PDB file of C-alpha atoms in Angstrom:
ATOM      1  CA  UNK A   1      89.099 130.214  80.822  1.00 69.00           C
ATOM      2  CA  UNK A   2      91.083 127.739  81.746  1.00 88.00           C
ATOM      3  CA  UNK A   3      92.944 127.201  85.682  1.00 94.00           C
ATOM      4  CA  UNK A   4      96.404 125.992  86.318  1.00 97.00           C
ATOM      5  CA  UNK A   5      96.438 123.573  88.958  1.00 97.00           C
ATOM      6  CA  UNK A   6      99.676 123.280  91.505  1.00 97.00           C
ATOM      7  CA  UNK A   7     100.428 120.982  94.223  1.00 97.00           C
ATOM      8  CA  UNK A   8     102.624 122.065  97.057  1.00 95.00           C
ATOM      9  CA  UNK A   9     103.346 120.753 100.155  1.00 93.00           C
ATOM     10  CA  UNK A  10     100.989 121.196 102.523  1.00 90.00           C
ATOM     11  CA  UNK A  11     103.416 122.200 105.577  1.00 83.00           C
ATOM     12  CA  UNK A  12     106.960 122.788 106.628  1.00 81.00           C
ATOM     13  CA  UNK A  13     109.663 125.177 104.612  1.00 82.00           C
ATOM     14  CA  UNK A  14     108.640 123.523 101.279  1.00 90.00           C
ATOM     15  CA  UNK A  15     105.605 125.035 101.501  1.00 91.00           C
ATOM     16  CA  UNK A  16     106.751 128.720 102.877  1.00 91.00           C
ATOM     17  CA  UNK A  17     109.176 128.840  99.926  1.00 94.00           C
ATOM     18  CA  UNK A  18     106.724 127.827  97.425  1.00 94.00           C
ATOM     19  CA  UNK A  19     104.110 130.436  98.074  1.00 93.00           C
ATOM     20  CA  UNK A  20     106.912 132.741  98.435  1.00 94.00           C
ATOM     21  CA  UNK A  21     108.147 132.216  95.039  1.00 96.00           C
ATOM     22  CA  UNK A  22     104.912 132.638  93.892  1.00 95.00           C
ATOM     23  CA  UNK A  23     104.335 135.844  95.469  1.00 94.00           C
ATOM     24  CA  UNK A  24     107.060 136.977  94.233  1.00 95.00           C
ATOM     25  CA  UNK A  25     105.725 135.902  91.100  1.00 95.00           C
ATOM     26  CA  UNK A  26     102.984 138.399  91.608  1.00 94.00           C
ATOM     27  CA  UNK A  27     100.260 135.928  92.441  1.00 95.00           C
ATOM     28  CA  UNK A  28      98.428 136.393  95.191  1.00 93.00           C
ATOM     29  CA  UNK A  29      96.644 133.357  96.594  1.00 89.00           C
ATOM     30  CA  UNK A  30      94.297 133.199  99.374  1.00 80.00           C
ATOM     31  CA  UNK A  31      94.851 130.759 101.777  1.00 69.00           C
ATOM     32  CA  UNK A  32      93.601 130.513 105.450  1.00 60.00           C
ATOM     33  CA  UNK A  33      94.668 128.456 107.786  1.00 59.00           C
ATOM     34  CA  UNK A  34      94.317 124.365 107.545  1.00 69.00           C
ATOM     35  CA  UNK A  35      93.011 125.444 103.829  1.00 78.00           C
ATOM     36  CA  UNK A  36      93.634 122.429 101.235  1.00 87.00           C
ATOM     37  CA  UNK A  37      92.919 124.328  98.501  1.00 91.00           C
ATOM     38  CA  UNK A  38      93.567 128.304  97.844  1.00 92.00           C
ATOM     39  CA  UNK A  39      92.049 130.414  94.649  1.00 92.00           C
ATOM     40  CA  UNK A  40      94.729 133.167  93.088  1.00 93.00           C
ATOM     41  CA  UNK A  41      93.156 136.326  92.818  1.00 92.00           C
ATOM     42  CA  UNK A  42      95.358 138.347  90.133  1.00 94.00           C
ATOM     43  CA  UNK A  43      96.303 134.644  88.147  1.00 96.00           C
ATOM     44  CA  UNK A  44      94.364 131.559  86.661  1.00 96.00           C
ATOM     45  CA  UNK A  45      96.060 129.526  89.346  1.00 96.00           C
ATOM     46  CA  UNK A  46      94.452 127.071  91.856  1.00 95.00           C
ATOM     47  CA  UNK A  47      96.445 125.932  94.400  1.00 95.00           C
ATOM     48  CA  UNK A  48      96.430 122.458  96.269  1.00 95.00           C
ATOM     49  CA  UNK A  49      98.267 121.921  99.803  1.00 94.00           C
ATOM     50  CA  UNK A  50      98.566 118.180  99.675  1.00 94.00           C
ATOM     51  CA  UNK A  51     101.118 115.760 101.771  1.00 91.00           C
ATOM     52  CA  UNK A  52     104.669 115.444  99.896  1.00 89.00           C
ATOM     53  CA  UNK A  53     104.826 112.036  99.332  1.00 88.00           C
ATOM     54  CA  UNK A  54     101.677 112.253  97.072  1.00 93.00           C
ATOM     55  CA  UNK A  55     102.210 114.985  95.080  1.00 95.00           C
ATOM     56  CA  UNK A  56     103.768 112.374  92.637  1.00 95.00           C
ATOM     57  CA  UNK A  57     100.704 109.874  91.919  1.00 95.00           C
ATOM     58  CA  UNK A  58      98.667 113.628  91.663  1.00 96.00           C
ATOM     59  CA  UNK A  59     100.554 114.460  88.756  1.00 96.00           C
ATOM     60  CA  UNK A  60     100.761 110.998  86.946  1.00 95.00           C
ATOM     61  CA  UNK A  61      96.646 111.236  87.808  1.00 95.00           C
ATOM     62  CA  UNK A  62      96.390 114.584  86.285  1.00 95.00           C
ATOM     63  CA  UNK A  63      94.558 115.725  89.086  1.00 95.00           C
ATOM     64  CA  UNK A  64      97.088 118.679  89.393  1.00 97.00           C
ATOM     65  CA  UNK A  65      98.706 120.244  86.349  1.00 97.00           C
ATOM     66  CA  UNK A  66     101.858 121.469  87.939  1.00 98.00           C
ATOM     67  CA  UNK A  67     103.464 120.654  91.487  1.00 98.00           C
ATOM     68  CA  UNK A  68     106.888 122.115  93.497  1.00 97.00           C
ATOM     69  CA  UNK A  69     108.283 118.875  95.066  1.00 96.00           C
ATOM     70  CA  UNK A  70     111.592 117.620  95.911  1.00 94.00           C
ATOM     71  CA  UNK A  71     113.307 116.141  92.973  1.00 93.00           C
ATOM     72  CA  UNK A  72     114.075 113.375  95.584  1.00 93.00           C
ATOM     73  CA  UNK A  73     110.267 112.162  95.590  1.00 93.00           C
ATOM     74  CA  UNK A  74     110.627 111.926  91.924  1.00 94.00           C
ATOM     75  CA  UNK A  75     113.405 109.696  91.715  1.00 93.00           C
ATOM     76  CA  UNK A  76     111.442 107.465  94.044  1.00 94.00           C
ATOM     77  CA  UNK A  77     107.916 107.801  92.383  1.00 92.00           C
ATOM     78  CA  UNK A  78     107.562 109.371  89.259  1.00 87.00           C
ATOM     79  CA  UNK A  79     110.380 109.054  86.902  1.00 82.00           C
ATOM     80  CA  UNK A  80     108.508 109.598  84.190  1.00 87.00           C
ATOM     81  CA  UNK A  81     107.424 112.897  85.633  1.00 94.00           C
ATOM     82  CA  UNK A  82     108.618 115.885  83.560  1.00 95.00           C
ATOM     83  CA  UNK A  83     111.111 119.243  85.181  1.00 96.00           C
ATOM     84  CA  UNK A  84     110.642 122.008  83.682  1.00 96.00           C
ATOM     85  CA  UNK A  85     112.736 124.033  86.315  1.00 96.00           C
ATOM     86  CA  UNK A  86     114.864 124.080  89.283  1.00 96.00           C
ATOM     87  CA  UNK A  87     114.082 126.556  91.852  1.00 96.00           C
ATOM     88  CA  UNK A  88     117.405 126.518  93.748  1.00 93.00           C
ATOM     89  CA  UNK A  89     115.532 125.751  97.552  1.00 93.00           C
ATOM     90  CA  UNK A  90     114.949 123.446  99.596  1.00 93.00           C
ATOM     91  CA  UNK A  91     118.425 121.891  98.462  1.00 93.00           C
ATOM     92  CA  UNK A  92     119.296 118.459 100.259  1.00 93.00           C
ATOM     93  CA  UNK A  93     121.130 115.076  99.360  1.00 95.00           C
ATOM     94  CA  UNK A  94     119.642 111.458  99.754  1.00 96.00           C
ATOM     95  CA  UNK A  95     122.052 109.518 101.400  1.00 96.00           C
ATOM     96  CA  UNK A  96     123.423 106.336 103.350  1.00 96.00           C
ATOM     97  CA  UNK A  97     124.271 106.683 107.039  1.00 96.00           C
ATOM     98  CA  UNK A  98     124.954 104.209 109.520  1.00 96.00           C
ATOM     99  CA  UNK A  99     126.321 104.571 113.396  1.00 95.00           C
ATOM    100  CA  UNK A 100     128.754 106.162 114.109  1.00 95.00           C
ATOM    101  CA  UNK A 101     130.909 103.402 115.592  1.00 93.00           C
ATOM    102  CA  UNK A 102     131.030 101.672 112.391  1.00 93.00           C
ATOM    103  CA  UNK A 103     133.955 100.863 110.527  1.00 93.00           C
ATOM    104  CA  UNK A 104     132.987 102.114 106.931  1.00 94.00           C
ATOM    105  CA  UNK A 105     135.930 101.643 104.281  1.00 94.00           C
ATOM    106  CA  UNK A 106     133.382 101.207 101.020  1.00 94.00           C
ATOM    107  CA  UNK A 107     130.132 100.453  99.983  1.00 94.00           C
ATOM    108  CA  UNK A 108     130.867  97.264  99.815  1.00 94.00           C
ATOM    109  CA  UNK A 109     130.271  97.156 103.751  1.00 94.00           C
ATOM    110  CA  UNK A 110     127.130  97.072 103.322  1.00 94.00           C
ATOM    111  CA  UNK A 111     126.045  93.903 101.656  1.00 93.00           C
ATOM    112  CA  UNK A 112     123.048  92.355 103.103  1.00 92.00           C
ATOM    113  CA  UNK A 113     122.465  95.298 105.676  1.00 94.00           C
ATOM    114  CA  UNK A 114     119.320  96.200 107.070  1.00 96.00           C
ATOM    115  CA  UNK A 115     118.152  99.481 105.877  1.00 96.00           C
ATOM    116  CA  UNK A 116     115.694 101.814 106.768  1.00 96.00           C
ATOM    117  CA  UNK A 117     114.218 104.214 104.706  1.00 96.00           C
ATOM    118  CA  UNK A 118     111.240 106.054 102.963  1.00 94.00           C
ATOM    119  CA  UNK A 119     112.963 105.560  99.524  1.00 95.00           C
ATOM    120  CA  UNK A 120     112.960 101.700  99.092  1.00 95.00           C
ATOM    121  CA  UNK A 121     112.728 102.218  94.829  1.00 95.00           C
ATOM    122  CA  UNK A 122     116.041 104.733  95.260  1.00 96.00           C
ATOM    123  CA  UNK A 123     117.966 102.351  97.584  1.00 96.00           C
ATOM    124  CA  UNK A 124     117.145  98.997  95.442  1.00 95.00           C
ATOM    125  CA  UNK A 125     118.135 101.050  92.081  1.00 95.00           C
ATOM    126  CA  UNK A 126     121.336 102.503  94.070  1.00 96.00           C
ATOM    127  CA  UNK A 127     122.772  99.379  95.554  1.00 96.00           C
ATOM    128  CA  UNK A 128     121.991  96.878  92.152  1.00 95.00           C
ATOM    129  CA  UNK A 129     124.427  99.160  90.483  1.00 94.00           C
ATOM    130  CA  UNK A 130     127.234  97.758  92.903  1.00 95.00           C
ATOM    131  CA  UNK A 131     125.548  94.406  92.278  1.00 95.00           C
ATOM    132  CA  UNK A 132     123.929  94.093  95.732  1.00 94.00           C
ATOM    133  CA  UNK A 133     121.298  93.445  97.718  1.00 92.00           C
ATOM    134  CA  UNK A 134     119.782  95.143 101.347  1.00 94.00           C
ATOM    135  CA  UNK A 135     116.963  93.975 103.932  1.00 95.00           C
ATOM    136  CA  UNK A 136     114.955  97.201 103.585  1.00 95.00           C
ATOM    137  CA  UNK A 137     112.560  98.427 106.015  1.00 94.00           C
ATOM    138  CA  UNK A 138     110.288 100.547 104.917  1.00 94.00           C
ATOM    139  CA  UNK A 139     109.116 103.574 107.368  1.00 91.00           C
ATOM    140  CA  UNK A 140     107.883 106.615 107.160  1.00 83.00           C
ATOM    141  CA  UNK A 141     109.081 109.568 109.576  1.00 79.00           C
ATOM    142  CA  UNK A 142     111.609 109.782 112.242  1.00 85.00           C
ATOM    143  CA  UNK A 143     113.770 107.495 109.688  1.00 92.00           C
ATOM    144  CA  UNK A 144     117.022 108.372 111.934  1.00 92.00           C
ATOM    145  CA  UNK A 145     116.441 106.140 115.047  1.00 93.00           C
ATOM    146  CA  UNK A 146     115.955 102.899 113.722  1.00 93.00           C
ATOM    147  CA  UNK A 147     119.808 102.179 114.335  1.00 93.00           C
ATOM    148  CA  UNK A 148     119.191 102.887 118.005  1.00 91.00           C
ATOM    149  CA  UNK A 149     116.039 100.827 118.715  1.00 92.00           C
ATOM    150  CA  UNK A 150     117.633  97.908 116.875  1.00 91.00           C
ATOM    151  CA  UNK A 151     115.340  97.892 113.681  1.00 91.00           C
ATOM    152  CA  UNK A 152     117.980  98.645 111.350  1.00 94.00           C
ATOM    153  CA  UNK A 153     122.591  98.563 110.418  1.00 94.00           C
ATOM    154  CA  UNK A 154     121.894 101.811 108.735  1.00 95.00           C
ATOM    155  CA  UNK A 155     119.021 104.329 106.970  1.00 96.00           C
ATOM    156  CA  UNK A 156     119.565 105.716 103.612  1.00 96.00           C
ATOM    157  CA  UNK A 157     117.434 109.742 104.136  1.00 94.00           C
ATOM    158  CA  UNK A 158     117.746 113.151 103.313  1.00 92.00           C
ATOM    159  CA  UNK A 159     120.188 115.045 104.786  1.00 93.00           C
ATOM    160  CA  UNK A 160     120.323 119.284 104.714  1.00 89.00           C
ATOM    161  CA  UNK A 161     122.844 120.303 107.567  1.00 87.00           C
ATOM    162  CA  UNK A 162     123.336 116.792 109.038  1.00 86.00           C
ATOM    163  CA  UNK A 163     122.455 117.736 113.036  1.00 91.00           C
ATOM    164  CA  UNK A 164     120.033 114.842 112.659  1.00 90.00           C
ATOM    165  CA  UNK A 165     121.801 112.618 111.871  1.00 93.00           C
ATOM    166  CA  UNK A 166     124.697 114.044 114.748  1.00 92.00           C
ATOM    167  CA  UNK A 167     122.302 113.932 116.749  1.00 92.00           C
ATOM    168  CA  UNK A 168     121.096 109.848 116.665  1.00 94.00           C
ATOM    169  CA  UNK A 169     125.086 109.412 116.194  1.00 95.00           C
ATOM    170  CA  UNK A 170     125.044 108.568 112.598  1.00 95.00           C
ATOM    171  CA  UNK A 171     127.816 109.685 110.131  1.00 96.00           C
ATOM    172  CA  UNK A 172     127.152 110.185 106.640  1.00 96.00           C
ATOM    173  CA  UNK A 173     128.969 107.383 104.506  1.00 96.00           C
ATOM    174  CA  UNK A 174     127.698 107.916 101.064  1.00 95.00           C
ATOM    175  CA  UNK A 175     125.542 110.391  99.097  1.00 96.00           C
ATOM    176  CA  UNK A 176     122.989 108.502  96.349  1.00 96.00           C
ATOM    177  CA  UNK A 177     121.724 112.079  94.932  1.00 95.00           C
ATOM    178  CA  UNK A 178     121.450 116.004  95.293  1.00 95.00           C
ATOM    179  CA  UNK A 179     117.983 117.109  95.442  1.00 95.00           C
ATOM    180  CA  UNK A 180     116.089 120.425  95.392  1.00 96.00           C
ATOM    181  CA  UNK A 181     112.443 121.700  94.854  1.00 96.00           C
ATOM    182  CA  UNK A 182     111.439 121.776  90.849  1.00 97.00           C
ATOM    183  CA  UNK A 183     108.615 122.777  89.258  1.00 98.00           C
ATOM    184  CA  UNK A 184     107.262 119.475  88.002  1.00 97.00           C
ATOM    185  CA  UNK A 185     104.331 118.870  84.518  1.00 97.00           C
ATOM    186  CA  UNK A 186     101.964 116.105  84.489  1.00 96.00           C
ATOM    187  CA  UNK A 187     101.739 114.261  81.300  1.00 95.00           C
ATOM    188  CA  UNK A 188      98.146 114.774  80.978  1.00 95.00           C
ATOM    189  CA  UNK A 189      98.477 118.492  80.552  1.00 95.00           C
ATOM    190  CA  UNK A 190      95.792 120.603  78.126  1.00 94.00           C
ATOM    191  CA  UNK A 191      97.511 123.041  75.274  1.00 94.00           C
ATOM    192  CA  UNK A 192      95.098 125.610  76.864  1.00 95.00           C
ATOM    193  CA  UNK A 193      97.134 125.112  80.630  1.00 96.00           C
ATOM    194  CA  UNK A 194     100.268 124.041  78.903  1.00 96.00           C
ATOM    195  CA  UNK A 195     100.074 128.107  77.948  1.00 96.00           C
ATOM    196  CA  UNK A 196      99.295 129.215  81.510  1.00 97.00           C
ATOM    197  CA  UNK A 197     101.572 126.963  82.591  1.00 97.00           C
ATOM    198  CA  UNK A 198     104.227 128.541  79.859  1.00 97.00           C
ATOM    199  CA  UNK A 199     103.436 132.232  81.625  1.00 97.00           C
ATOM    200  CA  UNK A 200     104.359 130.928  84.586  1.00 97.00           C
ATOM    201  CA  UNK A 201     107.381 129.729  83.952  1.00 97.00           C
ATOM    202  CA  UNK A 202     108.149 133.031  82.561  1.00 96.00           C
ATOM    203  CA  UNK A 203     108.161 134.830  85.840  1.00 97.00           C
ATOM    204  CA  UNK A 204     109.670 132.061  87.803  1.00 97.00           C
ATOM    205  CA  UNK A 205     112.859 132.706  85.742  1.00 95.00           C
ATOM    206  CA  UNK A 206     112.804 135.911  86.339  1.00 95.00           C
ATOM    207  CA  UNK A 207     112.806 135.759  89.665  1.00 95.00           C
ATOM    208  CA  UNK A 208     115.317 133.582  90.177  1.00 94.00           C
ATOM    209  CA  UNK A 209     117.371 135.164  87.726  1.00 91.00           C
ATOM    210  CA  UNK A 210     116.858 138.223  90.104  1.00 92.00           C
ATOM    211  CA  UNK A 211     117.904 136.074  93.372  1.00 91.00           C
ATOM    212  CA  UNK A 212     120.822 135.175  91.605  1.00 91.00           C
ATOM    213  CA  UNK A 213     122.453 138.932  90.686  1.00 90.00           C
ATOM    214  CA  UNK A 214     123.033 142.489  92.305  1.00 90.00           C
ATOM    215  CA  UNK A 215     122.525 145.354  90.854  1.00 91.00           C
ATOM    216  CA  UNK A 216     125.827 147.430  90.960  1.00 92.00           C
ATOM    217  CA  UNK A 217     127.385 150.975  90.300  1.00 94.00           C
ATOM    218  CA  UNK A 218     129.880 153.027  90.817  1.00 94.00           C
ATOM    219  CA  UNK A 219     131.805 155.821  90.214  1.00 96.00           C
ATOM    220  CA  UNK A 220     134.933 155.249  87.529  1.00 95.00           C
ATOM    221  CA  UNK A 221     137.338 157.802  85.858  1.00 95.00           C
ATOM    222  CA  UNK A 222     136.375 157.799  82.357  1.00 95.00           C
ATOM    223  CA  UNK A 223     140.010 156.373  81.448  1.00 94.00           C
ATOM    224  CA  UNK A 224     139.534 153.394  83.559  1.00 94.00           C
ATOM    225  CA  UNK A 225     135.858 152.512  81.919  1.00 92.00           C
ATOM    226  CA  UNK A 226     137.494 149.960  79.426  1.00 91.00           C
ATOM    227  CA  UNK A 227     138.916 148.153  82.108  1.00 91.00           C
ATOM    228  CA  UNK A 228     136.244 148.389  84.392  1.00 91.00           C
ATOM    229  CA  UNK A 229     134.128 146.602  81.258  1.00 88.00           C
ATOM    230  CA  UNK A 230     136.031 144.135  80.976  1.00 88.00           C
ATOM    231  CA  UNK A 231     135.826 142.970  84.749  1.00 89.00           C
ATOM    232  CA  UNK A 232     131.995 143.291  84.615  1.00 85.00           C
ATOM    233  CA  UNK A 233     130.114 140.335  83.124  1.00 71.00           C
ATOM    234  CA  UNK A 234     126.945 142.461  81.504  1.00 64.00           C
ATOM    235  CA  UNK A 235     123.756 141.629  79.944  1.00 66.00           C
ATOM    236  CA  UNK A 236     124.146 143.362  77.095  1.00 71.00           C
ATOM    237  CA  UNK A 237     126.549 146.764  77.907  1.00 78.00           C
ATOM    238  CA  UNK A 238     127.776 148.728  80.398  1.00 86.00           C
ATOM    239  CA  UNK A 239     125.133 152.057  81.448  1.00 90.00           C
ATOM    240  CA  UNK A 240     127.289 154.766  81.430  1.00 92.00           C
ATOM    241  CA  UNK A 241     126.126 158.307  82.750  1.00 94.00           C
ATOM    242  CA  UNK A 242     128.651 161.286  83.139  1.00 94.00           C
ATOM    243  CA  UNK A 243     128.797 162.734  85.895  1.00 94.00           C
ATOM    244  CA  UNK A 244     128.804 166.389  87.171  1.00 92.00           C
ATOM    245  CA  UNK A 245     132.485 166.342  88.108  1.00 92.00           C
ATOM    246  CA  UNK A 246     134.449 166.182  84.936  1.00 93.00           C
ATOM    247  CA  UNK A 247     136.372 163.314  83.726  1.00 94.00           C
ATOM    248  CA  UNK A 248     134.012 160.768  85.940  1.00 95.00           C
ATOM    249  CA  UNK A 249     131.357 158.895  85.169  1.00 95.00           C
ATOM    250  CA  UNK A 250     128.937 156.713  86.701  1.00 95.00           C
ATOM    251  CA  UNK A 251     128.815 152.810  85.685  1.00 93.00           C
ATOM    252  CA  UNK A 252     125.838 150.472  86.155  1.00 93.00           C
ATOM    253  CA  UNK A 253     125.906 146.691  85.691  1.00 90.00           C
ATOM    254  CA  UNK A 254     124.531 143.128  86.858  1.00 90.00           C
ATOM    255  CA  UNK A 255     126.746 141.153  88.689  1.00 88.00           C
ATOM    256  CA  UNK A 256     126.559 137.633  89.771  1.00 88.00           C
ATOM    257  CA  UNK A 257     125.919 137.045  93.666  1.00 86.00           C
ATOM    258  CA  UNK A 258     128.177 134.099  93.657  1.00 86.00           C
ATOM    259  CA  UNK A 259     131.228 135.817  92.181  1.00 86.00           C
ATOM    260  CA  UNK A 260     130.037 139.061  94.163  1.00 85.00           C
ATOM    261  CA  UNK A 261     133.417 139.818  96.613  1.00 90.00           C
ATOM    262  CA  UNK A 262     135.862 138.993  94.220  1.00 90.00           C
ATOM    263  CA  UNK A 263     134.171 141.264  91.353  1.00 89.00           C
ATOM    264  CA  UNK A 264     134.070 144.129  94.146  1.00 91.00           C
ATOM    265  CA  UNK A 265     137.991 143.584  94.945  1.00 93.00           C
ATOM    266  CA  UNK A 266     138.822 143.077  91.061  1.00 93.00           C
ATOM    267  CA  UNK A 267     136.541 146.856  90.612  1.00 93.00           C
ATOM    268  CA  UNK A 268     138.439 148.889  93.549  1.00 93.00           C
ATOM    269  CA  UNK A 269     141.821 147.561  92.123  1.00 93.00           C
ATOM    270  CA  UNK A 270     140.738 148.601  88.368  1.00 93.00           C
ATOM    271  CA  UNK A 271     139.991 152.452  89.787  1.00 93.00           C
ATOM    272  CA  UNK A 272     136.370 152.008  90.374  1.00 93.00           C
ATOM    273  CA  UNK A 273     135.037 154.021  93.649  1.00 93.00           C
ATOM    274  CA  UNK A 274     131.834 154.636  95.587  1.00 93.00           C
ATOM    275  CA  UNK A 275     130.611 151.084  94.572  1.00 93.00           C
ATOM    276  CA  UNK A 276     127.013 150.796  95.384  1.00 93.00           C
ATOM    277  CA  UNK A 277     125.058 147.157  95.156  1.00 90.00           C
ATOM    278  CA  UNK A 278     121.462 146.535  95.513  1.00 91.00           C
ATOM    279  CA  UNK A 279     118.816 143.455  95.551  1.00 90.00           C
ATOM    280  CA  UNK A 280     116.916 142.909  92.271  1.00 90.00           C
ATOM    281  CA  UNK A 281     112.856 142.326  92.663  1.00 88.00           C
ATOM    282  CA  UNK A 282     112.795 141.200  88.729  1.00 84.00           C
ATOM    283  CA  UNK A 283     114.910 140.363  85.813  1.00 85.00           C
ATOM    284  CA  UNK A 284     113.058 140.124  82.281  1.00 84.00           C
ATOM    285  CA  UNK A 285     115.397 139.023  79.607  1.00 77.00           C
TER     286      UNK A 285
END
């Protein structure tokens, strides 16, 4: 039979939320520490804990079948690289910062700047649109200080919260690109993985269909259930259960996380009462 294998990063959060996804895909993966490659016991699944920025040659290579990397090292090294899902972590934006103290009114400002970055394909591409050219300078790690040893005008990096960047007084003057982690296919896939690779794919939508929604109920007076159906944005239809006290009944739905307070405050206002919400492990559509 054949095994799927997937690249991950081989430290930092990148990693942690990778082989939590997966165990919470049901897999179950041994892995000990400093291990660069992990067997899953329950799943055809091979797992390879290799350093980010190479996780996109792996996959043009076929070496590995499947990978979770940012979408950012895409953009910079493997276009041609196929997403077959977003997994909604690791979320970050690529973008241009310089110090502080300058006076930033458009990108214009920039012309002929030195740069520093890790991304020199993503900051030629970005800055030819405006029809212009950079000095890049090419580094890897601790991007953020060339300003402030005099290497560089400015960096183009990712970005989560943006203390970094506070932090080696830089502001944030324009964002190239959103990222996030994605479940990426090499071209050079088998049909025989491509199925694996299929099942896979099944669960991960399930669970982060799951992260996404709350399970909720509550009790409603059976005059109010129209209107309480019409609030509640449901899979298919509303559960309804009577319930021992007559003219009541109890009313189970999905609801979406994002939308979750002002569904609650829509519910209470519609007659609904007792509303209880829990966590979803798995949702199978």
């Amino acid at each position: 039979m054949s095994t799927l294998k997937i690249a991950i990063q081989k430290s930092g959060r990148l990693n942690e939320d990778s082989i939590q996804i997966l165990k919470d895909c049901g897999i179950s993966i041994n892995n000990g520490n400093d291990q660069l490659k992990a067997e899953a016991t329950n799943f055809p699944l091979e797992v390879l804990y290799l350093r980010n920025s190479d996780i996109p040659q792996y996959l043009i290579d076929g070496v590995v079948d499947i990978a979770i990397v940012g979408d950012n090292l895409l953009v910079e090294k493997g276009k041609n690289i196929k997403v077959i899902q977003k997994l909604g972590f690791s979320k970050c934006k690529v973008s241009v910062a310089v110090p502080k103290a300058f006076e930033y009114k458009s990108i214009k400002d920039l012309e002929g700047m030195r740069i520093a970055t890790s991304y020199p394909n993503t900051v030629i591409e970005y800055f030819a649109k405006f029809g212009m050219t950079v000095d890049i300078h090419q580094i890897s790690g601790s991007v953020e200080i060339a300003p402030n040893i005099g290497l560089a005008d400015g960096i183009v990096d990712i970005v989560s919260s943006g203390s970094t960047l506070f932090k080696n007084n830089l502001k944030e003057v324009e964002v190239i690109f959103k990222s996030e982690a994605v479940l990426a296919v090499s071209p050079k896939v088998t049909p025989e993985v491509q199925s694996i690779i299929d099942t896979l794919q099944f669960r991960i939508e399930s669970v982060l269909r799951a992260r996404k929604s709350k399970y909720i109920l509550m009790n409603v007076p059976n005059d109010k259930i129209e209107a309480i159906g019409k609030i509640l944005p449901v899979l298919k239809s509303l559960t309804v259960m009577p319930l021992a006290e007559e003219g009541w009944s109890s009313v189970h739905s999905v609801i979406d996380k994002d939308t979750f307070w002002d569904v609650i405050d829509q519910l209470k206002e519609a007659g609904a009462e007792g509303i209880l919400v829990c966590p979803i492990e798995k949702m199978v559509l």
